[in-house]
Tab-separated table of C-alpha atoms in Angstrom:
chain	number	residue	atom	x	y	z
P	280	MET	CA	62.200	82.729	96.806
P	281	THR	CA	65.316	80.925	95.703
P	282	GLY	CA	68.183	82.504	93.889
P	283	PRO	CA	71.952	82.445	93.453
P	284	GLY	CA	72.319	83.128	97.166
P	285	SER	CA	70.614	79.820	97.987
P	286	ARG	CA	73.807	78.095	96.920
P	287	PRO	CA	76.964	80.209	97.012
P	288	LEU	CA	78.615	78.479	94.080
P	289	PHE	CA	75.639	79.344	91.864
P	290	GLY	CA	76.073	82.969	92.851
P	291	VAL	CA	79.729	82.831	91.813
P	292	LEU	CA	78.812	81.166	88.541
P	293	THR	CA	76.023	83.559	87.564
P	294	GLY	CA	77.373	86.817	88.991
P	295	THR	CA	78.806	88.076	85.702
P	296	TRP	CA	75.670	87.092	83.798
P	297	LEU	CA	73.452	89.034	86.167
P	298	SER	CA	75.735	92.075	86.341
P	299	GLN	CA	75.605	92.351	82.561
P	300	ALA	CA	71.836	91.888	82.557
P	301	GLY	CA	71.654	94.745	85.082
P	302	TYR	CA	73.913	96.825	82.852
P	303	VAL	CA	71.596	96.254	79.880
P	304	ALA	CA	68.543	97.284	81.883
P	305	ALA	CA	70.353	100.401	83.151
P	306	GLU	CA	71.739	101.386	79.749
P	307	LEU	CA	68.326	101.034	78.125
P	308	GLY	CA	66.634	102.928	80.961
P	309	VAL	CA	63.996	100.264	81.476
P	310	ALA	CA	63.225	101.307	85.064
P	311	ASP	CA	62.365	104.830	83.893
P	312	HIS	CA	59.436	103.364	81.959
P	313	LEU	CA	58.080	101.238	84.817
P	314	SER	CA	56.176	102.054	87.992
P	315	ASP	CA	54.412	100.181	90.764
P	316	GLU	CA	51.702	99.350	88.237
P	317	PRO	CA	52.540	96.306	86.076
P	318	ARG	CA	53.304	97.005	82.434
P	319	PRO	CA	53.611	94.574	79.497
P	320	ILE	CA	57.168	94.207	78.253
P	321	ASP	CA	55.850	94.522	74.696
P	322	GLU	CA	54.937	98.155	75.523
P	323	VAL	CA	58.264	98.901	77.136
P	324	ALA	CA	60.538	97.369	74.501
P	325	PRO	CA	59.840	99.879	71.693
P	326	LEU	CA	60.235	102.768	74.144
P	327	VAL	CA	63.787	101.701	74.963
P	328	GLY	CA	64.740	100.451	71.502
P	329	ALA	CA	64.892	96.748	72.348
P	330	ASP	CA	63.717	93.470	70.912
P	331	PRO	CA	60.657	92.478	73.003
P	332	ASP	CA	61.555	88.825	73.443
P	333	ALA	CA	65.216	89.467	74.269
P	334	LEU	CA	64.304	92.205	76.746
P	335	TYR	CA	61.710	89.936	78.324
P	336	ARG	CA	64.295	87.240	78.954
P	337	VAL	CA	66.670	89.750	80.582
P	338	MET	CA	63.904	91.140	82.773
P	339	ARG	CA	62.694	87.665	83.704
P	340	ALA	CA	66.186	86.768	84.931
P	341	LEU	CA	66.499	89.989	86.929
P	342	ALA	CA	63.053	89.529	88.449
P	343	ALA	CA	63.992	85.967	89.399
P	344	VAL	CA	66.687	87.315	91.726
P	345	GLY	CA	64.561	90.132	93.132
P	346	VAL	CA	65.361	93.062	90.819
P	347	PHE	CA	61.975	94.101	89.371
P	348	GLU	CA	58.781	92.180	89.948
P	349	GLU	CA	57.230	89.881	87.370
P	350	THR	CA	53.505	90.133	88.128
P	351	GLY	CA	52.142	88.043	85.284
P	352	PRO	CA	53.045	86.702	81.849
P	353	ARG	CA	55.484	89.227	80.303
P	354	ARG	CA	54.396	91.962	82.732
P	355	PHE	CA	56.765	93.763	85.092
P	356	ALA	CA	56.588	96.389	87.840
P	357	LEU	CA	59.080	98.197	90.013
P	358	ASN	CA	59.993	96.943	93.459
P	359	ASP	CA	62.426	98.533	95.923
P	360	GLU	CA	65.445	97.164	94.041
P	361	GLY	CA	64.140	98.155	90.629
P	362	ARG	CA	63.444	101.705	91.802
P	363	MET	CA	67.152	102.083	92.485
P	364	LEU	CA	67.737	101.817	88.725
P	365	ARG	CA	65.575	104.822	87.925
P	366	SER	CA	67.408	107.936	86.759
P	367	ASP	CA	65.412	110.115	89.170
P	368	SER	CA	65.940	107.993	92.280
P	369	PRO	CA	67.653	109.914	95.126
P	370	ALA	CA	69.673	106.751	95.837
P	371	SER	CA	70.080	105.607	92.252
P	372	PHE	CA	72.576	102.854	91.549
P	373	LYS	CA	72.138	103.266	87.798
P	374	HIS	CA	75.499	104.896	87.191
P	375	PHE	CA	77.357	102.409	89.375
P	376	ILE	CA	75.913	99.620	87.274
P	377	LEU	CA	76.760	101.425	84.039
P	378	LEU	CA	80.381	101.816	85.151
P	379	ASN	CA	80.436	98.182	86.149
P	380	GLY	CA	79.165	97.030	82.773
P	381	LEU	CA	81.379	99.369	80.779
P	382	GLU	CA	84.706	99.271	82.613
P	383	HIS	CA	84.813	97.094	85.710
P	384	ILE	CA	83.992	94.024	83.637
P	385	ARG	CA	87.129	94.699	81.557
P	386	LEU	CA	89.285	94.877	84.656
P	387	PHE	CA	87.915	91.691	86.158
P	388	GLY	CA	88.643	89.932	82.890
P	389	GLU	CA	92.290	90.288	83.898
P	390	LEU	CA	91.829	89.178	87.517
P	391	LEU	CA	93.761	85.936	87.002
P	392	ASP	CA	96.799	87.829	85.709
P	393	ASN	CA	96.403	90.285	88.612
P	394	VAL	CA	96.487	87.446	91.127
P	395	ARG	CA	99.368	85.613	89.438
P	396	THR	CA	101.598	88.667	89.115
P	397	GLY	CA	100.407	90.969	91.885
P	398	ARG	CA	100.222	93.771	89.318
P	399	PRO	CA	96.887	95.636	89.087
P	400	ALA	CA	94.664	94.783	86.145
P	401	SER	CA	94.334	98.473	85.330
P	402	ASP	CA	97.997	98.531	84.294
P	403	LYS	CA	97.333	95.838	81.710
P	404	VAL	CA	93.959	97.140	80.497
P	405	TYR	CA	94.672	100.879	80.479
P	406	GLY	CA	98.402	101.218	80.994
P	407	LYS	CA	97.587	103.519	83.917
P	408	HIS	CA	95.462	103.832	87.056
P	409	LEU	CA	91.696	103.648	86.506
P	410	TYR	CA	91.192	107.185	87.808
P	411	ASP	CA	93.730	108.604	85.387
P	412	TYR	CA	91.850	106.787	82.619
P	413	LEU	CA	88.499	108.200	83.781
P	414	GLY	CA	89.944	111.700	83.715
P	415	GLU	CA	90.713	111.233	80.010
P	416	HIS	CA	87.189	110.032	79.206
P	417	PRO	CA	84.570	112.613	80.268
P	418	GLU	CA	81.630	110.351	79.420
P	419	LEU	CA	82.867	107.791	81.958
P	420	GLN	CA	83.731	110.453	84.518
P	421	ASP	CA	80.150	111.699	84.218
P	422	HIS	CA	78.941	108.238	85.298
P	423	PHE	CA	81.498	108.191	88.110
P	424	PHE	CA	80.416	111.496	89.625
P	425	ALA	CA	76.717	110.779	89.093
P	426	ALA	CA	77.177	107.518	90.996
P	427	HIS	CA	79.233	108.868	93.888
P	428	GLY	CA	77.504	112.236	94.024
P	429	ARG	CA	74.186	110.704	95.066
P	430	THR	CA	74.961	107.961	97.549
P	431	ALA	CA	78.461	108.670	98.888
P	432	PRO	CA	77.783	112.147	100.369
P	433	ARG	CA	74.701	110.927	102.242
P	434	VAL	CA	76.611	108.005	103.735
P	435	ALA	CA	79.640	110.150	104.543
P	436	MET	CA	77.557	112.882	106.171
P	437	ARG	CA	75.854	110.372	108.400
P	438	ALA	CA	79.277	109.098	109.424
P	439	LEU	CA	80.467	112.670	110.036
P	440	SER	CA	77.356	113.698	111.943
P	441	GLU	CA	78.860	112.815	115.336
P	442	ILE	CA	82.063	114.775	114.718
P	443	ASP	CA	82.094	118.139	116.499
P	444	LEU	CA	83.129	120.844	114.025
P	445	SER	CA	81.969	123.794	116.122
P	446	ASP	CA	85.516	124.964	116.881
P	447	ALA	CA	86.640	124.795	113.235
P	448	ARG	CA	86.464	127.630	110.743
P	449	THR	CA	88.052	126.068	107.666
P	450	ILE	CA	87.771	122.621	106.158
P	451	VAL	CA	89.525	121.031	103.170
P	452	ASP	CA	87.937	118.142	101.280
P	453	LEU	CA	90.798	116.225	99.661
P	454	GLY	CA	89.813	114.319	96.538
P	455	GLY	CA	86.422	115.988	96.872
P	456	GLY	CA	85.146	114.987	93.427
P	457	ASP	CA	82.106	116.928	92.286
P	458	GLY	CA	81.663	118.586	95.672
P	459	GLY	CA	78.838	116.425	96.970
P	460	LEU	CA	80.337	115.923	100.417
P	461	LEU	CA	81.498	119.529	100.789
P	462	GLU	CA	78.051	120.739	99.800
P	463	HIS	CA	76.486	118.785	102.672
P	464	VAL	CA	79.149	119.870	105.158
P	465	LEU	CA	78.803	123.582	104.349
P	466	LYS	CA	75.005	123.439	104.474
P	467	ASP	CA	75.052	121.685	107.836
P	468	HIS	CA	77.742	123.977	109.251
P	469	PRO	CA	77.081	127.581	108.137
P	470	HIS	CA	80.119	128.876	110.015
P	471	LEU	CA	82.588	126.881	107.902
P	472	HIS	CA	84.526	127.986	104.835
P	473	GLY	CA	85.539	125.103	102.612
P	474	THR	CA	88.225	124.214	100.107
P	475	LEU	CA	87.723	121.455	97.594
P	476	PHE	CA	90.973	119.942	96.336
P	477	ASP	CA	91.031	117.543	93.410
P	478	LEU	CA	92.524	117.059	89.973
P	479	PRO	CA	92.143	120.021	87.608
P	480	THR	CA	89.910	117.919	85.324
P	481	THR	CA	87.544	117.403	88.263
P	482	VAL	CA	87.242	120.979	89.497
P	483	PRO	CA	84.674	122.034	86.816
P	484	TYR	CA	82.252	119.384	88.087
P	485	ALA	CA	82.590	120.778	91.614
P	486	ARG	CA	82.239	124.370	90.448
P	487	GLU	CA	78.957	123.556	88.712
P	488	ARG	CA	77.515	121.713	91.691
P	489	LEU	CA	78.599	124.134	94.410
P	490	THR	CA	77.547	127.189	92.411
P	491	ALA	CA	74.105	125.645	91.832
P	492	ALA	CA	73.894	125.025	95.587
P	493	GLY	CA	74.575	128.714	96.279
P	494	LEU	CA	77.880	127.991	98.023
P	495	ALA	CA	80.365	129.553	95.621
P	496	ASP	CA	81.179	132.363	98.060
P	497	ARG	CA	81.911	129.930	100.897
P	498	CYS	CA	84.417	127.682	99.212
P	499	ASP	CA	87.597	127.710	97.187
P	500	LEU	CA	88.230	125.218	94.394
P	501	VAL	CA	91.837	124.160	93.980
P	502	GLY	CA	93.159	121.876	91.268
P	503	GLY	CA	96.183	119.735	92.020
P	504	SER	CA	97.396	116.322	93.135
P	505	PHE	CA	97.632	115.068	96.688
P	506	PHE	CA	100.860	113.386	95.616
P	507	GLU	CA	102.278	116.897	95.374
P	508	GLU	CA	101.366	120.060	97.287
P	509	ILE	CA	98.217	120.215	99.439
P	510	PRO	CA	96.560	123.458	100.686
P	511	GLU	CA	98.029	124.266	104.096
P	512	GLY	CA	96.760	125.610	107.383
P	513	ALA	CA	93.104	124.517	107.581
P	514	ASP	CA	91.470	123.447	110.828
P	515	VAL	CA	90.029	120.203	109.467
P	516	TYR	CA	91.018	117.988	106.552
P	517	VAL	CA	88.718	115.274	105.189
P	518	ILE	CA	89.727	112.502	102.836
P	519	ALA	CA	86.715	110.331	102.026
P	520	HIS	CA	87.040	107.022	100.201
P	521	CYS	CA	90.257	107.994	98.477
P	522	LEU	CA	92.955	106.103	100.357
P	523	HIS	CA	91.375	102.800	99.344
P	524	ASN	CA	92.072	103.666	95.696
P	525	TRP	CA	95.811	103.279	96.300
P	526	ASN	CA	98.289	100.657	97.453
P	527	ASP	CA	99.997	101.059	100.828
P	528	GLU	CA	103.003	102.889	99.439
P	529	LYS	CA	100.893	105.469	97.620
P	530	ALA	CA	98.435	105.806	100.497
P	531	ALA	CA	101.293	106.508	102.897
P	532	GLU	CA	102.680	109.108	100.493
P	533	ILE	CA	99.307	110.869	100.467
P	534	LEU	CA	99.121	110.831	104.257
P	535	ARG	CA	102.645	112.229	104.610
P	536	ASN	CA	101.746	115.071	102.281
P	537	ILE	CA	98.610	115.771	104.311
P	538	ARG	CA	100.678	115.761	107.507
P	539	ARG	CA	102.901	118.489	106.094
P	540	ALA	CA	99.816	120.600	105.386
P	541	VAL	CA	97.978	120.094	108.704
P	542	PRO	CA	98.852	122.677	111.398
P	543	GLY	CA	99.506	121.651	114.986
P	544	HIS	CA	95.915	122.319	116.045
P	545	GLY	CA	94.424	120.647	112.977
P	546	ARG	CA	92.579	117.378	112.532
P	547	LEU	CA	92.328	114.772	109.794
P	548	LEU	CA	89.116	112.802	109.213
P	549	VAL	CA	89.561	109.651	107.133
P	550	LEU	CA	86.380	108.006	105.833
P	551	GLU	CA	86.610	104.416	104.621
P	552	HIS	CA	84.742	101.104	104.647
P	553	LEU	CA	86.648	99.088	107.234
P	554	VAL	CA	87.222	95.370	106.732
P	555	ALA	CA	86.398	93.568	109.934
P	556	GLY	CA	85.787	90.088	111.285
P	557	GLU	CA	84.975	86.771	109.717
P	558	GLY	CA	82.086	86.007	107.404
P	559	PHE	CA	80.322	88.225	104.891
P	560	HIS	CA	81.029	91.923	104.725
P	561	LEU	CA	80.514	93.979	101.572
P	562	SER	CA	83.921	95.610	102.019
P	563	LYS	CA	85.522	92.256	101.213
P	564	LEU	CA	83.877	92.299	97.790
P	565	ILE	CA	84.676	95.968	97.200
P	566	ASP	CA	88.278	95.056	97.983
P	567	LEU	CA	88.407	92.971	94.808
P	568	LEU	CA	87.543	96.042	92.755
P	569	MET	CA	90.167	98.005	94.645
P	570	MET	CA	92.716	95.280	93.919
P	571	VAL	CA	92.289	95.446	90.159
P	572	VAL	CA	92.848	99.235	90.272
P	573	ASP	CA	95.864	98.940	92.641
P	574	GLY	CA	94.082	99.868	95.848
P	575	ARG	CA	92.726	97.971	98.840
P	576	GLU	CA	90.114	98.089	101.565
P	577	ARG	CA	91.763	98.075	104.976
P	578	SER	CA	91.031	97.113	108.555
P	579	GLU	CA	91.111	99.609	111.378
P	580	ALA	CA	94.522	98.272	112.426
P	581	GLU	CA	95.909	98.672	108.910
P	582	LEU	CA	94.702	102.245	108.548
P	583	SER	CA	95.870	103.080	112.055
P	584	GLY	CA	99.313	101.774	111.151
P	585	LEU	CA	99.470	103.919	108.016
P	586	LEU	CA	98.425	106.999	109.981
P	587	GLU	CA	101.028	106.381	112.671
P	588	LYS	CA	103.844	105.885	110.166
P	589	SER	CA	102.806	109.134	108.456
P	590	GLY	CA	103.003	111.300	111.559
P	591	PHE	CA	99.456	111.107	112.919
P	592	GLU	CA	97.965	109.863	116.154
P	593	LEU	CA	94.592	108.089	115.946
P	594	ARG	CA	92.147	109.662	118.387
P	595	GLY	CA	88.990	107.712	117.661
P	596	VAL	CA	86.917	105.642	115.256
P	597	ARG	CA	83.190	105.996	114.653
P	598	SER	CA	81.215	103.647	112.449
P	599	VAL	CA	77.699	104.008	111.135
P	600	ALA	CA	75.449	101.670	109.191
P	601	PHE	CA	73.358	102.891	106.274
P	602	PRO	CA	70.492	100.709	104.981
P	603	GLY	CA	71.428	98.913	101.767
P	604	LEU	CA	75.000	100.256	101.667
P	605	PRO	CA	78.338	99.319	103.234
P	606	SER	CA	78.895	100.651	106.734
P	607	ASP	CA	81.086	103.754	106.853
P	608	SER	CA	83.745	104.650	109.394
P	609	VAL	CA	85.450	107.911	110.353
P	610	LEU	CA	88.944	107.734	111.761
P	611	GLU	CA	89.849	110.969	113.539
P	612	ALA	CA	93.568	111.721	113.730
P	613	VAL	CA	95.748	114.570	114.930
P	614	PRO	CA	99.396	115.440	114.317
P	615	ALA	CA	101.623	113.293	116.507
């Protein structure tokens, strides 16, 4: 099969076209009406409120690059990629693609200005950081937590699986979102009591999830900002895929605030996608998204440097691959 990847420049040229085609399919919920058995597009179109011919052309393009399978004239079935657009998929990418089509496309429209000025596109588009904007728009924040709440905790828990937490009694998840990661940690470690710390607008999402998981009596939910005061005195602190949302100055400020909260015996676990080596690595593409929101993906050396300047000593780095997703790394640090 040929596709945009057969010639890199074609992939660059058609990337936006295909991302918007994926957004249309996700927004309409096409995958929810398909299965492994082929189905005529003329049956699917009225179910999703689409023009049959226009939908066919979108699906034909997506099938041409391996998303969905075109099994015959105007007939489509799910393949492994298409199943990831179903609402009920355990590893659904539907909400990532919806966010991409709704908001990320706006930010990348200002990439040239971002590169010329060095100022993040989010400042120009929203007048604020993307995550502040999401907090003001619940419908978008719903997509954000639905996206990260399915895939991110599974990846993070696999990365954390080799970390010994047997001597800990308390753990704080900084920027814990809807509680997906803390849910997994508390279920896997029944001896732990957890604290989820995130913005006050985020805490209700976590309360709903952790209560439904039967963990309300084993965790505290604290609203606040890690640019201000952080809960003190826990044995272990985790900050997962948050530092990359911020530039070096802001990331260092967060780490200094964490250092003030971590007791002498405590530990900090930083989870990030590390940029490494030459050639293709998905983190290098994610870094473009981070750039337009005033963050960055970092190498091990860059993160180690930030930790050292903020009063931590790096004790070890563990990386783990997860099929179909960027590799994840845990940097374990202690107070210097």
